[in-house]
Amino acid sequence: MRVVFDPRTQLLVVLVTSVAVFWAGMDKVWMVTLFMAAYLLVQGIYVPVLKYLILAALLLGLQELLNRGGSGALSSLRFLNYLGLRFMPVMMGAGSLGRVPSGKLISALATLRLPRGLLISLAVCFRFMPVIRLEHEAIQVSARLRGVSFTSPVNWLRPLRTYEYTIMPLLMRSMKISDELAASATVKGIDDPGPKTSIHRIAFGLQDYLVLAAYACLLAAVF
Amino acid sequence: MDIQTIIELKNVSFQYNDSYEQLSGVDLSVAEGECVVITGPSGSGKTTLTRMLNGLIPNFYEGKLTGSVRLKGRDIHEIEPWSFGRTSGSVFQDSRSQFFTSVVADEIAFSGENYGLNPSLILERVSALAEEFRITELLSRGLHGLSSGEKQKTAFASARLTDPELFVMDEPSANLDMAATRELAGMLSALKARGKTIVIAEHRLYYLLPLADRIIYMDGGQITTEWTRAGLLALTSRELDAYGLRSLVVSEGTDNFTVRQAEQVRRNRQQNPEHIAVQHANIAPGRFKRAVLEDQSFVLNRGEIAALTGPNGAGKTTLARTLCGLLREQEGVIRINGEPCKANKRLRKMWFVMQDSDYQLFSDSVRNELLMTHEDEPDAARQAERLLKELDLWEYREHHPASLSGGQKQRLTFAVGLMNRPDMIILDEPTSGLDGRNMRRVIKLIREMAESGVTVLVITHDYELVCGACDRLLLLDDGKLQADLAVNSATVPEVIRLMQAGK
């Protein structure tokens, strides 16, 4: 069975985690990682959890290796590895937040009395992120056809040109799409200054209290 | 009961701040319950006219507006910018950018939430509309994964949520196949039966003709002609051609004008030598994905023009991407001139023209666009000049590609492909948003490419393109090539039947 958390719970989890991973000792970060894995699993997110756990195991192994080697040249690699391990729980939490439909997220944020201008810009950002990804994919397909994609090693010799051919079409498309998106929101009254409503009922349930209590216990154990 | 005027434009002129496109001296009045179709060549001001009816002009697109535009008796300057959505519901062409939310139910509910309607009332409306459009099981789905027909139903339901009296649409059929277009016609006639007013800018007239009370023809920012249904049907095919219109009825058989025209130049290309051969291929959208086509074989002859059609998700795009080497075939062999040819080699021998040219143009001028990646070839400049002249782009050679019109951009992507002297060109929906004149121009271009020995595969839902340009129709469905038949005046009824069937 899948548990659905209130978006505010999810947001809180991400915020708390991003502080916790910095304060927790390096030997205890794994506890937070495991908690996040369980947190994703109860929400029915399986495959990404598996990927995260494998990545975590690899990073831990690499860390052991680097610690033994102890050469100065590898210290930057060690630092990256360290960052990866620390940030993983935050990415996991954000991954679950990212699955909330934007409409629901916005109405949850609206209950926090954030200013409307901020909410609208957030809504646009949420709407825009997947668009950018799709656009980027489409552009890369045609870049491969033209032979100017960064996926073919020949073009690594001309990094500036390749960068230009990656970014410029994306910018052009983004400008056009953002214009059309804004137009379609305008004809549906997004500018109405009156109070807005939402079809999503936003309320804390038992599952939210339980997960927050469990997280609090875990953090108490970590510190 | 009096019939009231809902839209009244008097001597309206408009010029965008940053563009040449404009309206000049437009007079139009539309009565409540009328269905008015606006047609005319691209750039004639159809879209601009619709934008005055949903408030995007003057509130969103800025420019100089003169004359008077009245909606339900009120001047549009007196209407609050945000409240247009209560009077007019809008449906646009591009399904990618007309949705503001990410889930079907949220999108349908969107305007209700913005106007602060009671949530339980909104939910009631959402489920009633979903039931009417038979999309109830899609409500919790993401918009991104829907077919274009389902997207257009969602857009329609969303426009109807606040139950506006006027509906404004800009080429709603551009991305639909024939089956979905027929459903669109059904949704429109349901609206008309409820006494709603509909203003619709469109190039495809055949599905609108049974509904339209008046057809308005725009050219150069002016309304130049107006027909009744009967008046339009009385036009000869030569007159339609002169107006640059698409055909009015899906005519089957030998009275089909485009087919008859095509017959005059169609050569028997079946005699040509074998060019591209697909043998026992399994085609999948990724190396570890499930195959969408299994054990398929077919042969295209040199210079043949084949149409590839079929419902959404049948694997048309995946097949096209595999043919041009963007994807590897999982099993089987693809041969060019009898030689097996692997994906990375095909990448240099094939060219794919996407539906949206914006993705394919990278350079800062039209000429440089052609010379890109050909810097080392001594002959490139001359070849580029020849192609640009052939495609009527030579006078724009110093322009930025982004400044060209849609049709010009499309021709430029043709030219870019032809620079590589490809064996095959694959075109994805090349005529979806085109008026009759530009469509016929594309047909002519495709024929010329084929004459020069390039084999052409066209992914399309446009029966006019199939009848006018193609030698063959390949129909994909259920992971198989379901039909492969020659297109000629004898088979046209069958071709149209197959294309209309849809899923």
PDB file of C-alpha atoms in Angstrom, chain A residues 103-219:
ATOM      1  CA  GLY A 103      -1.215  21.986  -8.247  1.00  0.00           C
ATOM      2  CA  LYS A 104      -1.255  20.152  -4.932  1.00  0.00           C
ATOM      3  CA  LEU A 105       2.099  21.538  -3.901  1.00  0.00           C
ATOM      4  CA  ILE A 106       1.016  25.082  -4.654  1.00  0.00           C
ATOM      5  CA  SER A 107      -2.194  24.755  -2.671  1.00  0.00           C
ATOM      6  CA  ALA A 108      -0.224  23.287   0.240  1.00  0.00           C
ATOM      7  CA  LEU A 109       2.175  26.205   0.091  1.00  0.00           C
ATOM      8  CA  ALA A 110      -0.775  28.589  -0.085  1.00  0.00           C
ATOM      9  CA  THR A 111      -1.882  27.348   3.349  1.00  0.00           C
ATOM     10  CA  LEU A 112       1.481  28.563   4.665  1.00  0.00           C
ATOM     11  CA  ARG A 113       0.406  32.099   3.722  1.00  0.00           C
ATOM     12  CA  LEU A 114       3.235  32.720   1.303  1.00  0.00           C
ATOM     13  CA  PRO A 115       2.793  35.817  -0.880  1.00  0.00           C
ATOM     14  CA  ARG A 116       0.869  35.129  -4.108  1.00  0.00           C
ATOM     15  CA  GLY A 117       3.588  36.513  -6.373  1.00  0.00           C
ATOM     16  CA  LEU A 118       6.000  33.971  -4.934  1.00  0.00           C
ATOM     17  CA  LEU A 119       3.438  31.177  -5.351  1.00  0.00           C
ATOM     18  CA  ILE A 120       2.838  32.000  -9.007  1.00  0.00           C
ATOM     19  CA  SER A 121       6.558  32.117  -9.740  1.00  0.00           C
ATOM     20  CA  LEU A 122       6.985  28.791  -7.943  1.00  0.00           C
ATOM     21  CA  ALA A 123       4.122  27.317  -9.971  1.00  0.00           C
ATOM     22  CA  VAL A 124       5.793  28.480 -13.169  1.00  0.00           C
ATOM     23  CA  CYS A 125       9.127  26.988 -12.068  1.00  0.00           C
ATOM     24  CA  PHE A 126       7.539  23.637 -11.256  1.00  0.00           C
ATOM     25  CA  ARG A 127       5.748  23.638 -14.590  1.00  0.00           C
ATOM     26  CA  PHE A 128       8.884  24.627 -16.421  1.00  0.00           C
ATOM     27  CA  MET A 129      11.386  22.089 -15.104  1.00  0.00           C
ATOM     28  CA  PRO A 130      10.012  19.052 -16.938  1.00  0.00           C
ATOM     29  CA  VAL A 131       9.542  21.211 -20.040  1.00  0.00           C
ATOM     30  CA  ILE A 132      13.217  22.146 -20.024  1.00  0.00           C
ATOM     31  CA  ARG A 133      14.171  18.485 -19.775  1.00  0.00           C
ATOM     32  CA  LEU A 134      11.959  17.487 -22.717  1.00  0.00           C
ATOM     33  CA  GLU A 135      13.160  20.417 -24.787  1.00  0.00           C
ATOM     34  CA  HIS A 136      16.747  19.578 -24.024  1.00  0.00           C
ATOM     35  CA  GLU A 137      16.210  15.996 -25.158  1.00  0.00           C
ATOM     36  CA  ALA A 138      14.576  17.101 -28.400  1.00  0.00           C
ATOM     37  CA  ILE A 139      17.391  19.538 -29.124  1.00  0.00           C
ATOM     38  CA  GLN A 140      20.018  16.903 -28.415  1.00  0.00           C
ATOM     39  CA  VAL A 141      18.339  14.564 -30.904  1.00  0.00           C
ATOM     40  CA  SER A 142      18.720  17.109 -33.648  1.00  0.00           C
ATOM     41  CA  ALA A 143      22.218  18.045 -32.460  1.00  0.00           C
ATOM     42  CA  ARG A 144      23.196  14.408 -32.926  1.00  0.00           C
ATOM     43  CA  LEU A 145      21.718  14.457 -36.420  1.00  0.00           C
ATOM     44  CA  ARG A 146      23.729  17.552 -37.242  1.00  0.00           C
ATOM     45  CA  GLY A 147      26.832  16.102 -35.654  1.00  0.00           C
ATOM     46  CA  VAL A 148      27.210  18.927 -33.140  1.00  0.00           C
ATOM     47  CA  SER A 149      26.098  17.096 -29.994  1.00  0.00           C
ATOM     48  CA  PHE A 150      28.341  16.970 -26.946  1.00  0.00           C
ATOM     49  CA  THR A 151      27.774  13.221 -26.890  1.00  0.00           C
ATOM     50  CA  SER A 152      30.194  12.733 -29.768  1.00  0.00           C
ATOM     51  CA  PRO A 153      33.826  13.084 -28.618  1.00  0.00           C
ATOM     52  CA  VAL A 154      34.894  15.066 -31.722  1.00  0.00           C
ATOM     53  CA  ASN A 155      32.986  18.020 -30.383  1.00  0.00           C
ATOM     54  CA  TRP A 156      34.819  18.026 -27.047  1.00  0.00           C
ATOM     55  CA  LEU A 157      37.638  19.681 -28.953  1.00  0.00           C
ATOM     56  CA  ARG A 158      35.350  22.634 -29.612  1.00  0.00           C
ATOM     57  CA  PRO A 159      33.736  23.058 -26.189  1.00  0.00           C
ATOM     58  CA  LEU A 160      32.569  26.633 -26.726  1.00  0.00           C
ATOM     59  CA  ARG A 161      30.806  25.903 -29.981  1.00  0.00           C
ATOM     60  CA  THR A 162      29.233  22.765 -28.574  1.00  0.00           C
ATOM     61  CA  TYR A 163      28.083  24.700 -25.521  1.00  0.00           C
ATOM     62  CA  GLU A 164      26.532  27.336 -27.791  1.00  0.00           C
ATOM     63  CA  TYR A 165      24.659  24.708 -29.799  1.00  0.00           C
ATOM     64  CA  THR A 166      23.375  23.158 -26.583  1.00  0.00           C
ATOM     65  CA  ILE A 167      22.244  26.318 -24.850  1.00  0.00           C
ATOM     66  CA  MET A 168      21.102  28.696 -27.597  1.00  0.00           C
ATOM     67  CA  PRO A 169      18.232  26.604 -29.022  1.00  0.00           C
ATOM     68  CA  LEU A 170      17.141  25.838 -25.468  1.00  0.00           C
ATOM     69  CA  LEU A 171      16.948  29.532 -24.683  1.00  0.00           C
ATOM     70  CA  MET A 172      15.021  30.294 -27.858  1.00  0.00           C
ATOM     71  CA  ARG A 173      12.528  27.530 -27.185  1.00  0.00           C
ATOM     72  CA  SER A 174      12.186  28.470 -23.511  1.00  0.00           C
ATOM     73  CA  MET A 175      11.366  32.052 -24.395  1.00  0.00           C
ATOM     74  CA  LYS A 176       8.658  30.948 -26.791  1.00  0.00           C
ATOM     75  CA  ILE A 177       7.173  28.358 -24.458  1.00  0.00           C
ATOM     76  CA  SER A 178       7.181  30.604 -21.407  1.00  0.00           C
ATOM     77  CA  ASP A 179       5.314  33.194 -23.434  1.00  0.00           C
ATOM     78  CA  GLU A 180       2.674  30.694 -24.519  1.00  0.00           C
ATOM     79  CA  LEU A 181       2.371  29.230 -21.019  1.00  0.00           C
ATOM     80  CA  ALA A 182       1.822  32.659 -19.551  1.00  0.00           C
ATOM     81  CA  ALA A 183      -0.785  33.397 -22.219  1.00  0.00           C
ATOM     82  CA  SER A 184      -2.710  30.210 -21.443  1.00  0.00           C
ATOM     83  CA  ALA A 185      -2.649  30.958 -17.716  1.00  0.00           C
ATOM     84  CA  THR A 186      -3.833  34.498 -18.409  1.00  0.00           C
ATOM     85  CA  VAL A 187      -6.909  33.414 -20.356  1.00  0.00           C
ATOM     86  CA  LYS A 188      -7.819  31.200 -17.427  1.00  0.00           C
ATOM     87  CA  GLY A 189      -7.803  34.041 -14.961  1.00  0.00           C
ATOM     88  CA  ILE A 190      -4.571  33.503 -13.049  1.00  0.00           C
ATOM     89  CA  ASP A 191      -4.412  37.272 -12.490  1.00  0.00           C
ATOM     90  CA  ASP A 192      -7.743  37.367 -10.640  1.00  0.00           C
ATOM     91  CA  PRO A 193      -6.991  39.314  -7.449  1.00  0.00           C
ATOM     92  CA  GLY A 194      -9.795  37.627  -5.479  1.00  0.00           C
ATOM     93  CA  PRO A 195      -9.246  34.652  -3.159  1.00  0.00           C
ATOM     94  CA  LYS A 196      -8.333  31.394  -4.913  1.00  0.00           C
ATOM     95  CA  THR A 197      -9.578  27.943  -4.078  1.00  0.00           C
ATOM     96  CA  SER A 198      -8.157  24.486  -4.653  1.00  0.00           C
ATOM     97  CA  ILE A 199      -9.581  21.070  -5.414  1.00  0.00           C
ATOM     98  CA  HIS A 200      -6.864  19.519  -3.258  1.00  0.00           C
ATOM     99  CA  ARG A 201      -7.802  19.099   0.359  1.00  0.00           C
ATOM    100  CA  ILE A 202      -4.664  19.832   2.292  1.00  0.00           C
ATOM    101  CA  ALA A 203      -4.679  18.387   5.809  1.00  0.00           C
ATOM    102  CA  PHE A 204      -2.281  16.603   8.139  1.00  0.00           C
ATOM    103  CA  GLY A 205      -3.211  12.964   8.664  1.00  0.00           C
ATOM    104  CA  LEU A 206      -2.079  10.253  11.033  1.00  0.00           C
ATOM    105  CA  GLN A 207       0.661   9.178   8.612  1.00  0.00           C
ATOM    106  CA  ASP A 208       2.148  12.684   8.691  1.00  0.00           C
ATOM    107  CA  TYR A 209       2.357  12.749  12.500  1.00  0.00           C
ATOM    108  CA  LEU A 210       3.800   9.248  12.534  1.00  0.00           C
ATOM    109  CA  VAL A 211       6.541   9.917  10.019  1.00  0.00           C
ATOM    110  CA  LEU A 212       7.520  13.203  11.662  1.00  0.00           C
ATOM    111  CA  ALA A 213       7.627  11.562  15.108  1.00  0.00           C
ATOM    112  CA  ALA A 214       9.750   8.709  13.748  1.00  0.00           C
ATOM    113  CA  TYR A 215      12.106  11.170  12.098  1.00  0.00           C
ATOM    114  CA  ALA A 216      12.403  13.175  15.333  1.00  0.00           C
ATOM    115  CA  CYS A 217      13.306   9.991  17.249  1.00  0.00           C
ATOM    116  CA  LEU A 218      15.901   9.051  14.673  1.00  0.00           C
ATOM    117  CA  LEU A 219      17.495  12.496  14.743  1.00  0.00           C
TER     118      LEU A 219
END
